[in-house]
mmCIF file of C-alpha atoms in Angstrom:
data_model
loop_
_atom_site.group_PDB
_atom_site.id
_atom_site.type_symbol
_atom_site.label_atom_id
_atom_site.label_comp_id
_atom_site.label_asym_id
_atom_site.label_seq_id
_atom_site.Cartn_x
_atom_site.Cartn_y
_atom_site.Cartn_z
ATOM 1 C CA MET A 1 112.376 85.819 113.113
ATOM 2 C CA THR A 2 113.064 85.119 109.438
ATOM 3 C CA ALA A 3 109.368 85.378 108.636
ATOM 4 C CA LEU A 4 109.057 88.657 110.496
ATOM 5 C CA ALA A 5 112.134 90.081 108.820
ATOM 6 C CA ALA A 6 110.629 89.230 105.462
ATOM 7 C CA CYS A 7 107.652 91.503 106.069
ATOM 8 C CA GLY A 8 108.197 94.778 104.277
ATOM 9 C CA GLY A 9 111.359 93.601 102.528
ATOM 10 C CA PRO A 10 113.773 95.692 100.481
ATOM 11 C CA GLY A 11 111.445 95.820 97.510
ATOM 12 C CA ASP A 12 108.522 97.205 99.519
ATOM 13 C CA GLU A 13 109.465 100.860 99.956
ATOM 14 C CA SER A 14 106.065 101.945 101.267
ATOM 15 C CA ALA A 15 106.177 99.294 103.996
ATOM 16 C CA ASP A 16 109.737 100.304 104.917
ATOM 17 C CA ALA A 17 108.714 103.946 105.173
ATOM 18 C CA LYS A 18 105.835 103.227 107.546
ATOM 19 C CA THR A 19 107.477 100.517 109.676
ATOM 20 C CA VAL A 20 110.359 100.916 112.101
ATOM 21 C CA THR A 21 111.990 97.675 113.206
ATOM 22 C CA LEU A 22 113.496 97.231 116.674
ATOM 23 C CA VAL A 23 116.008 94.409 117.073
ATOM 24 C CA SER A 24 116.481 93.319 120.682
ATOM 25 C CA HIS A 25 117.008 90.521 123.172
ATOM 26 C CA ASP A 26 114.090 88.336 124.231
ATOM 27 C CA SER A 27 113.456 90.340 127.399
ATOM 28 C CA PHE A 28 112.351 93.518 125.610
ATOM 29 C CA SER A 29 108.841 94.461 126.688
ATOM 30 C CA ALA A 30 106.641 97.545 126.634
ATOM 31 C CA SER A 31 103.007 98.257 127.439
ATOM 32 C CA LYS A 32 100.759 98.059 124.388
ATOM 33 C CA SER A 33 99.360 101.487 125.208
ATOM 34 C CA VAL A 34 102.845 103.009 125.323
ATOM 35 C CA LEU A 35 103.871 101.598 121.937
ATOM 36 C CA ALA A 36 100.471 102.573 120.552
ATOM 37 C CA ALA A 37 101.074 106.163 121.681
ATOM 38 C CA PHE A 38 104.348 106.259 119.739
ATOM 39 C CA GLU A 39 102.701 104.766 116.666
ATOM 40 C CA LYS A 40 99.902 107.341 116.817
ATOM 41 C CA GLU A 41 102.229 110.300 117.362
ATOM 42 C CA SER A 42 104.863 109.284 114.811
ATOM 43 C CA GLY A 43 102.849 107.477 112.150
ATOM 44 C CA TYR A 44 105.245 104.495 112.283
ATOM 45 C CA LYS A 45 104.301 100.910 113.030
ATOM 46 C CA VAL A 46 106.785 99.247 115.414
ATOM 47 C CA LYS A 47 107.986 95.727 114.594
ATOM 48 C CA VAL A 48 110.024 93.971 117.313
ATOM 49 C CA LEU A 49 112.514 91.232 116.374
ATOM 50 C CA PRO A 50 113.695 89.288 119.468
ATOM 51 C CA GLY A 51 117.072 87.629 119.032
ATOM 52 C CA GLY A 52 117.648 85.497 122.129
ATOM 53 C CA ASP A 53 119.841 86.531 125.036
ATOM 54 C CA ALA A 54 121.629 89.876 124.700
ATOM 55 C CA GLY A 55 124.912 88.178 123.872
ATOM 56 C CA LYS A 56 123.358 86.219 121.018
ATOM 57 C CA ALA A 57 121.427 89.246 119.768
ATOM 58 C CA VAL A 58 124.610 91.342 119.619
ATOM 59 C CA ASN A 59 126.465 88.547 117.821
ATOM 60 C CA GLN A 60 123.676 88.352 115.248
ATOM 61 C CA ALA A 61 123.693 92.127 114.759
ATOM 62 C CA ILE A 62 127.422 91.959 114.042
ATOM 63 C CA LEU A 63 127.050 89.033 111.632
ATOM 64 C CA SER A 64 124.293 90.836 109.718
ATOM 65 C CA LYS A 65 125.826 94.338 109.825
ATOM 66 C CA ASP A 66 126.097 94.545 106.007
ATOM 67 C CA ASN A 67 122.362 93.891 105.765
ATOM 68 C CA PRO A 68 120.889 94.858 109.165
ATOM 69 C CA GLN A 69 117.729 93.114 110.306
ATOM 70 C CA GLY A 70 116.180 96.349 111.527
ATOM 71 C CA ASP A 71 116.576 100.053 112.205
ATOM 72 C CA VAL A 72 117.304 100.241 115.948
ATOM 73 C CA PHE A 73 119.064 97.837 118.293
ATOM 74 C CA PHE A 74 118.042 97.756 121.953
ATOM 75 C CA GLY A 75 119.905 95.888 124.670
ATOM 76 C CA ILE A 76 123.643 96.100 124.075
ATOM 77 C CA ASP A 77 125.206 96.675 127.500
ATOM 78 C CA ASN A 78 128.489 97.887 128.955
ATOM 79 C CA THR A 79 129.977 94.372 128.949
ATOM 80 C CA LEU A 80 129.495 94.041 125.173
ATOM 81 C CA LEU A 81 129.427 97.687 124.069
ATOM 82 C CA SER A 82 133.025 97.998 122.879
ATOM 83 C CA ARG A 83 132.565 94.994 120.602
ATOM 84 C CA GLY A 84 129.554 96.540 118.907
ATOM 85 C CA LEU A 85 131.338 99.877 118.523
ATOM 86 C CA LYS A 86 134.491 98.246 117.172
ATOM 87 C CA GLU A 87 132.450 96.326 114.597
ATOM 88 C CA GLY A 88 130.800 99.582 113.497
ATOM 89 C CA ILE A 89 127.192 98.409 113.703
ATOM 90 C CA PHE A 90 125.806 101.814 114.803
ATOM 91 C CA SER A 91 125.389 105.222 113.139
ATOM 92 C CA PRO A 92 125.905 108.328 115.312
ATOM 93 C CA TYR A 93 122.752 110.007 116.572
ATOM 94 C CA LYS A 94 122.245 112.250 119.590
ATOM 95 C CA ALA A 95 118.821 111.351 120.919
ATOM 96 C CA LYS A 96 116.481 114.027 122.241
ATOM 97 C CA GLY A 97 116.447 114.033 126.046
ATOM 98 C CA LEU A 98 120.054 112.867 126.405
ATOM 99 C CA SER A 99 120.823 115.864 128.628
ATOM 100 C CA GLY A 100 118.520 114.293 131.233
ATOM 101 C CA VAL A 101 120.726 111.189 131.545
ATOM 102 C CA PRO A 102 123.474 111.134 134.225
ATOM 103 C CA ALA A 103 126.987 111.504 132.841
ATOM 104 C CA ASP A 104 128.177 108.228 134.386
ATOM 105 C CA LEU A 105 125.747 106.309 132.152
ATOM 106 C CA GLN A 106 126.919 108.008 128.945
ATOM 107 C CA LEU A 107 129.788 105.719 127.992
ATOM 108 C CA ASP A 108 129.943 106.929 124.367
ATOM 109 C CA LYS A 109 129.494 110.617 125.095
ATOM 110 C CA GLY A 110 131.904 111.732 122.365
ATOM 111 C CA GLY A 111 130.529 109.577 119.560
ATOM 112 C CA HIS A 112 126.789 109.342 120.354
ATOM 113 C CA ARG A 113 126.686 105.990 118.569
ATOM 114 C CA VAL A 114 124.576 104.560 121.381
ATOM 115 C CA THR A 115 122.080 106.039 123.843
ATOM 116 C CA PRO A 116 121.919 104.864 127.491
ATOM 117 C CA LEU A 117 118.356 103.690 128.192
ATOM 118 C CA ASP A 118 118.429 101.801 131.488
ATOM 119 C CA TYR A 119 120.639 100.293 134.145
ATOM 120 C CA GLY A 120 120.453 97.532 136.736
ATOM 121 C CA ASP A 121 122.565 95.207 138.811
ATOM 122 C CA ILE A 122 123.348 91.577 137.996
ATOM 123 C CA CYS A 123 123.249 89.643 141.286
ATOM 124 C CA VAL A 124 122.626 86.160 142.619
ATOM 125 C CA ASN A 125 118.943 85.728 143.545
ATOM 126 C CA TYR A 126 117.738 83.154 146.056
ATOM 127 C CA ASP A 127 114.528 81.225 146.693
ATOM 128 C CA ARG A 128 113.467 82.242 150.214
ATOM 129 C CA ALA A 129 111.213 79.196 150.695
ATOM 130 C CA TYR A 130 114.069 76.771 149.997
ATOM 131 C CA PHE A 131 116.356 78.358 152.563
ATOM 132 C CA ASP A 132 113.540 78.593 155.127
ATOM 133 C CA ARG A 133 112.731 74.894 154.663
ATOM 134 C CA HIS A 134 116.347 73.888 155.048
ATOM 135 C CA LYS A 135 116.995 76.318 157.917
ATOM 136 C CA LEU A 136 119.977 77.606 155.971
ATOM 137 C CA ALA A 137 121.013 81.252 155.740
ATOM 138 C CA PRO A 138 121.120 82.403 152.098
ATOM 139 C CA PRO A 139 124.503 83.494 150.724
ATOM 140 C CA LYS A 140 125.427 87.169 150.750
ATOM 141 C CA THR A 141 128.787 87.354 148.958
ATOM 142 C CA PHE A 142 130.899 85.712 146.275
ATOM 143 C CA ASP A 143 132.897 84.041 149.044
ATOM 144 C CA ASP A 144 129.747 82.391 150.392
ATOM 145 C CA LEU A 145 128.962 80.710 147.064
ATOM 146 C CA VAL A 146 131.986 78.402 147.252
ATOM 147 C CA LYS A 147 131.156 77.162 150.767
ATOM 148 C CA PRO A 148 130.089 73.501 151.130
ATOM 149 C CA ALA A 149 126.656 74.547 152.452
ATOM 150 C CA TYR A 150 125.765 75.844 148.952
ATOM 151 C CA LYS A 151 127.176 72.939 146.933
ATOM 152 C CA GLY A 152 125.138 72.234 143.799
ATOM 153 C CA LEU A 153 122.650 75.061 144.435
ATOM 154 C CA LEU A 154 123.714 77.716 141.890
ATOM 155 C CA VAL A 155 122.858 78.060 138.202
ATOM 156 C CA THR A 156 124.522 80.766 136.115
ATOM 157 C CA GLU A 157 124.662 81.703 132.456
ATOM 158 C CA ASN A 158 127.414 81.081 129.915
ATOM 159 C CA SER A 159 129.781 84.067 129.739
ATOM 160 C CA ALA A 160 130.288 83.516 126.011
ATOM 161 C CA THR A 161 126.585 83.663 125.098
ATOM 162 C CA SER A 162 124.864 85.629 127.868
ATOM 163 C CA SER A 163 125.323 89.207 129.087
ATOM 164 C CA PRO A 164 124.202 88.385 132.681
ATOM 165 C CA GLY A 165 126.657 85.486 132.658
ATOM 166 C CA LEU A 166 129.466 87.746 131.474
ATOM 167 C CA ALA A 167 128.514 90.426 134.011
ATOM 168 C CA PHE A 168 128.654 87.836 136.800
ATOM 169 C CA GLN A 169 132.119 86.767 135.633
ATOM 170 C CA LEU A 170 133.254 90.411 135.523
ATOM 171 C CA GLY A 171 131.962 90.848 139.066
ATOM 172 C CA THR A 172 134.230 88.024 140.218
ATOM 173 C CA ILE A 173 137.173 89.531 138.338
ATOM 174 C CA ALA A 174 136.541 92.943 139.919
ATOM 175 C CA THR A 175 136.389 91.246 143.333
ATOM 176 C CA TYR A 176 139.320 88.839 143.149
ATOM 177 C CA GLY A 177 141.559 90.527 140.586
ATOM 178 C CA ASN A 178 143.126 89.304 137.370
ATOM 179 C CA GLY A 179 145.270 86.854 139.301
ATOM 180 C CA GLY A 180 142.575 85.447 141.571
ATOM 181 C CA TRP A 181 139.331 85.019 139.680
ATOM 182 C CA GLN A 182 140.451 81.807 137.957
ATOM 183 C CA THR A 183 141.059 80.157 141.345
ATOM 184 C CA TYR A 184 137.641 81.349 142.477
ATOM 185 C CA TRP A 185 135.919 79.754 139.472
ATOM 186 C CA LYS A 186 137.769 76.484 140.012
ATOM 187 C CA LYS A 187 136.290 76.449 143.509
ATOM 188 C CA LEU A 188 132.842 77.363 142.173
ATOM 189 C CA LYS A 189 133.010 74.547 139.619
ATOM 190 C CA ALA A 190 134.109 72.109 142.320
ATOM 191 C CA ASN A 191 131.118 73.302 144.337
ATOM 192 C CA GLY A 192 128.739 72.188 141.587
ATOM 193 C CA VAL A 193 127.790 75.364 139.710
ATOM 194 C CA GLU A 194 125.533 74.637 136.709
ATOM 195 C CA VAL A 195 125.955 76.638 133.486
ATOM 196 C CA VAL A 196 123.183 77.185 130.913
ATOM 197 C CA ASP A 197 123.113 79.238 127.713
ATOM 198 C CA GLY A 198 120.972 82.210 128.731
ATOM 199 C CA TRP A 199 119.038 84.061 131.424
ATOM 200 C CA GLU A 200 115.554 82.845 130.469
ATOM 201 C CA GLN A 201 116.627 79.212 130.698
ATOM 202 C CA ALA A 202 118.422 79.803 134.000
ATOM 203 C CA TYR A 203 115.602 81.748 135.640
ATOM 204 C CA TYR A 204 112.449 80.182 134.231
ATOM 205 C CA GLU A 205 113.565 76.572 133.854
ATOM 206 C CA ARG A 206 116.304 75.877 136.400
ATOM 207 C CA PHE A 207 115.592 78.278 139.292
ATOM 208 C CA SER A 208 113.227 76.916 141.949
ATOM 209 C CA GLY A 209 111.989 80.380 142.953
ATOM 210 C CA SER A 210 110.390 81.430 139.667
ATOM 211 C CA ALA A 211 106.611 81.618 140.083
ATOM 212 C CA SER A 212 106.153 81.880 136.316
ATOM 213 C CA GLY A 213 108.622 79.154 135.427
ATOM 214 C CA HIS A 214 107.916 76.871 132.462
ATOM 215 C CA ALA A 215 109.373 74.033 134.513
ATOM 216 C CA LYS A 216 109.932 73.914 138.250
ATOM 217 C CA GLY A 217 113.691 73.966 138.627
ATOM 218 C CA ASP A 218 115.700 72.590 141.517
ATOM 219 C CA LYS A 219 118.322 75.332 141.845
ATOM 220 C CA PRO A 220 117.543 77.796 144.664
ATOM 221 C CA LEU A 221 120.310 80.198 143.535
ATOM 222 C CA VAL A 222 120.406 81.903 140.129
ATOM 223 C CA VAL A 223 122.327 84.752 138.510
ATOM 224 C CA SER A 224 119.648 87.352 137.746
ATOM 225 C CA TYR A 225 118.925 90.981 138.684
ATOM 226 C CA ALA A 226 118.509 93.044 141.854
ATOM 227 C CA SER A 227 115.156 94.059 140.349
ATOM 228 C CA SER A 228 113.896 90.493 139.796
ATOM 229 C CA PRO A 229 111.950 90.262 143.117
ATOM 230 C CA PRO A 230 109.302 92.827 142.003
ATOM 231 C CA ALA A 231 108.707 90.690 138.902
ATOM 232 C CA GLU A 232 107.716 87.795 141.155
ATOM 233 C CA VAL A 233 105.207 89.988 143.017
ATOM 234 C CA LYS A 234 103.735 91.931 140.092
ATOM 235 C CA ASP A 235 100.885 89.531 139.230
ATOM 236 C CA MET A 236 100.000 88.472 142.779
ATOM 237 C CA LYS A 237 96.499 89.588 143.743
ATOM 238 C CA THR A 238 97.464 89.874 147.405
ATOM 239 C CA LYS A 239 100.853 91.492 147.788
ATOM 240 C CA PRO A 240 103.132 89.795 150.354
ATOM 241 C CA ARG A 241 105.218 91.529 153.017
ATOM 242 C CA GLN A 242 108.324 90.638 151.061
ATOM 243 C CA ALA A 243 109.030 89.095 147.669
ATOM 244 C CA PRO A 244 109.434 85.288 147.530
ATOM 245 C CA THR A 245 112.934 85.794 146.160
ATOM 246 C CA GLY A 246 115.835 87.700 147.667
ATOM 247 C CA VAL A 247 119.128 89.175 146.488
ATOM 248 C CA ALA A 248 122.660 88.348 147.611
ATOM 249 C CA THR A 249 123.763 91.977 147.690
ATOM 250 C CA GLY A 250 127.482 91.206 147.815
ATOM 251 C CA THR A 251 127.435 89.553 144.370
ATOM 252 C CA CYS A 252 126.308 92.477 142.194
ATOM 253 C CA PHE A 253 127.777 94.023 139.034
ATOM 254 C CA ARG A 254 126.358 97.218 137.483
ATOM 255 C CA GLN A 255 124.951 96.777 133.963
ATOM 256 C CA ILE A 256 123.990 99.673 131.661
ATOM 257 C CA GLU A 257 121.869 99.008 128.544
ATOM 258 C CA PHE A 258 121.966 101.085 125.368
ATOM 259 C CA GLY A 259 120.058 101.531 122.160
ATOM 260 C CA GLY A 260 121.500 102.595 118.824
ATOM 261 C CA LEU A 261 120.598 103.377 115.239
ATOM 262 C CA LEU A 262 121.830 100.458 113.122
ATOM 263 C CA LYS A 263 124.177 101.478 110.325
ATOM 264 C CA GLY A 264 122.487 100.877 106.987
ATOM 265 C CA ALA A 265 118.998 101.062 108.506
ATOM 266 C CA LYS A 266 116.294 101.058 105.824
ATOM 267 C CA ASN A 267 114.210 103.530 107.837
ATOM 268 C CA GLU A 268 116.771 105.857 109.395
ATOM 269 C CA LYS A 269 114.244 108.623 110.014
ATOM 270 C CA GLY A 270 111.904 106.210 111.802
ATOM 271 C CA GLY A 271 114.824 104.771 113.752
ATOM 272 C CA LYS A 272 115.768 108.209 115.076
ATOM 273 C CA ALA A 273 112.165 108.869 116.072
ATOM 274 C CA LEU A 274 112.033 105.529 117.904
ATOM 275 C CA LEU A 275 115.289 106.228 119.767
ATOM 276 C CA ASP A 276 113.900 109.588 120.874
ATOM 277 C CA PHE A 277 110.807 107.779 122.138
ATOM 278 C CA LEU A 278 112.817 105.132 124.022
ATOM 279 C CA LEU A 279 114.404 107.978 125.984
ATOM 280 C CA SER A 280 111.097 109.803 126.526
ATOM 281 C CA LYS A 281 109.504 110.010 129.966
ATOM 282 C CA LYS A 282 106.502 107.981 128.779
ATOM 283 C CA PHE A 283 108.634 104.990 127.788
ATOM 284 C CA GLN A 284 111.160 105.368 130.609
ATOM 285 C CA GLU A 285 108.454 105.288 133.289
ATOM 286 C CA ASP A 286 106.957 102.180 131.677
ATOM 287 C CA MET A 287 110.256 100.235 131.763
ATOM 288 C CA PRO A 288 110.530 99.294 135.467
ATOM 289 C CA LEU A 289 107.465 97.023 135.527
ATOM 290 C CA GLN A 290 107.949 95.781 131.951
ATOM 291 C CA MET A 291 111.641 94.882 131.894
ATOM 292 C CA PHE A 292 112.434 95.376 135.590
ATOM 293 C CA VAL A 293 115.290 97.794 135.049
ATOM 294 C CA ASN A 294 115.985 101.302 136.317
ATOM 295 C CA PRO A 295 115.257 104.091 133.806
ATOM 296 C CA ALA A 296 118.255 106.080 132.575
ATOM 297 C CA LEU A 297 116.313 109.362 132.584
ATOM 298 C CA LYS A 298 116.892 111.173 135.880
ATOM 299 C CA ASP A 299 113.368 112.573 136.266
ATOM 300 C CA ALA A 300 111.534 109.362 135.319
ATOM 301 C CA ARG A 301 109.506 108.122 138.288
ATOM 302 C CA GLU A 302 109.745 104.489 139.344
ATOM 303 C CA PRO A 303 106.481 102.700 140.332
ATOM 304 C CA ALA A 304 105.876 102.025 144.029
ATOM 305 C CA LEU A 305 105.865 98.239 143.530
ATOM 306 C CA PHE A 306 109.263 98.414 141.856
ATOM 307 C CA THR A 307 110.844 100.442 144.647
ATOM 308 C CA ARG A 308 109.097 98.517 147.457
ATOM 309 C CA TYR A 309 110.192 95.033 146.410
ATOM 310 C CA GLY A 310 113.337 95.842 144.436
ATOM 311 C CA VAL A 311 116.740 96.023 146.091
ATOM 312 C CA THR A 312 118.931 99.113 145.805
ATOM 313 C CA ILE A 313 122.602 98.223 145.488
ATOM 314 C CA ASP A 314 124.660 101.078 146.885
ATOM 315 C CA LYS A 315 128.100 99.724 145.989
ATOM 316 C CA PRO A 316 127.933 97.309 143.050
ATOM 317 C CA THR A 317 131.165 96.110 141.506
ATOM 318 C CA THR A 318 132.036 97.992 138.327
ATOM 319 C CA MET A 319 134.741 97.947 135.695
ATOM 320 C CA ALA A 320 136.037 100.594 133.313
ATOM 321 C CA PRO A 321 134.846 99.985 129.736
ATOM 322 C CA ALA A 322 138.454 100.234 128.535
ATOM 323 C CA THR A 323 139.436 97.375 130.858
ATOM 324 C CA ILE A 324 136.555 95.244 129.583
ATOM 325 C CA THR A 325 137.512 96.057 125.985
ATOM 326 C CA LYS A 326 141.137 95.084 126.496
ATOM 327 C CA ASN A 327 140.476 91.791 128.276
ATOM 328 C CA ARG A 328 136.958 90.533 127.507
ATOM 329 C CA GLU A 329 137.714 87.995 124.783
ATOM 330 C CA GLN A 330 140.704 86.590 126.653
ATOM 331 C CA TRP A 331 138.723 86.369 129.896
ATOM 332 C CA ILE A 332 135.836 84.569 128.175
ATOM 333 C CA LYS A 333 138.241 82.039 126.629
ATOM 334 C CA GLN A 334 139.892 81.442 130.007
ATOM 335 C CA TRP A 335 136.494 81.092 131.679
ATOM 336 C CA SER A 336 135.310 78.625 129.023
ATOM 337 C CA SER A 337 138.361 76.407 129.386
ATOM 338 C CA LEU A 338 138.076 76.488 133.188
ATOM 339 C CA VAL A 339 134.361 75.933 133.571
ATOM 340 C CA LEU A 340 132.991 74.220 130.465
ATOM 341 C CA LYS A 341 135.661 71.558 129.943
#
């Protein structure tokens, strides 16, 4: 990342003028042809700086806010949004096409410091083959996860460093209340939950159901997304009747992702152009099979594979941003002392 950031440094004005830098989490992805179309239309070269899990990437953006690493940040979500806004890392900008985004996704409607770009649901995923082999019904709800039948089967992410991990914690708080979630997590810990730093480690290294895993994990339950099953099917030559992974639909929390123009951006004009593009139909229709999220733009069409194998969550748990803002740091500290010690 340091080497990339050094390209076109402060002293190279011509490079800055022609390059727009997107800072994001590791899961950012776009088709080469789609990015090439933006580069051709705008005249800017896009440089992507991945910064780990969303939680880590946001932390880094805050730490470097006096000398931002890029022009646009992609991937701050509703669980972390208030922190980024409070720290003042974004400059206001009303992106073109914002009128095509549903009002319930526009959580900074008055300030326009961030632009909603996608949404999805954080849910427990399960490895169908494991549960078939063991003749065990997969869990459906939070309550199921603390039952003895599922002891030692779940891996989740650290709430302090991972946005999916924090979203999963918030889902338990929304379900059991401010007086009951701590008891729930004590039971989950006693039932052998494993905690890792981020989503990629949890899904690709510890989860047994990941076809593209770097290492074959032994955990048949993982905190991931309702849209993860299509990712498992995408590269299969012969498409199966159903995805090899399933979703515990009673464990879901709605996550909304945003992009924003970083305050102090060296290429503010290019940053605005890139934000407009991220909300364009071309990019929005590319997102589902690149990052496996739902596009924020109402009239963006989702690919058939995404809708066929993905799971629609009609009633995910949610939480008002103001409630998250008021309690997040305290909840994370309580969670850490309960689960990590």
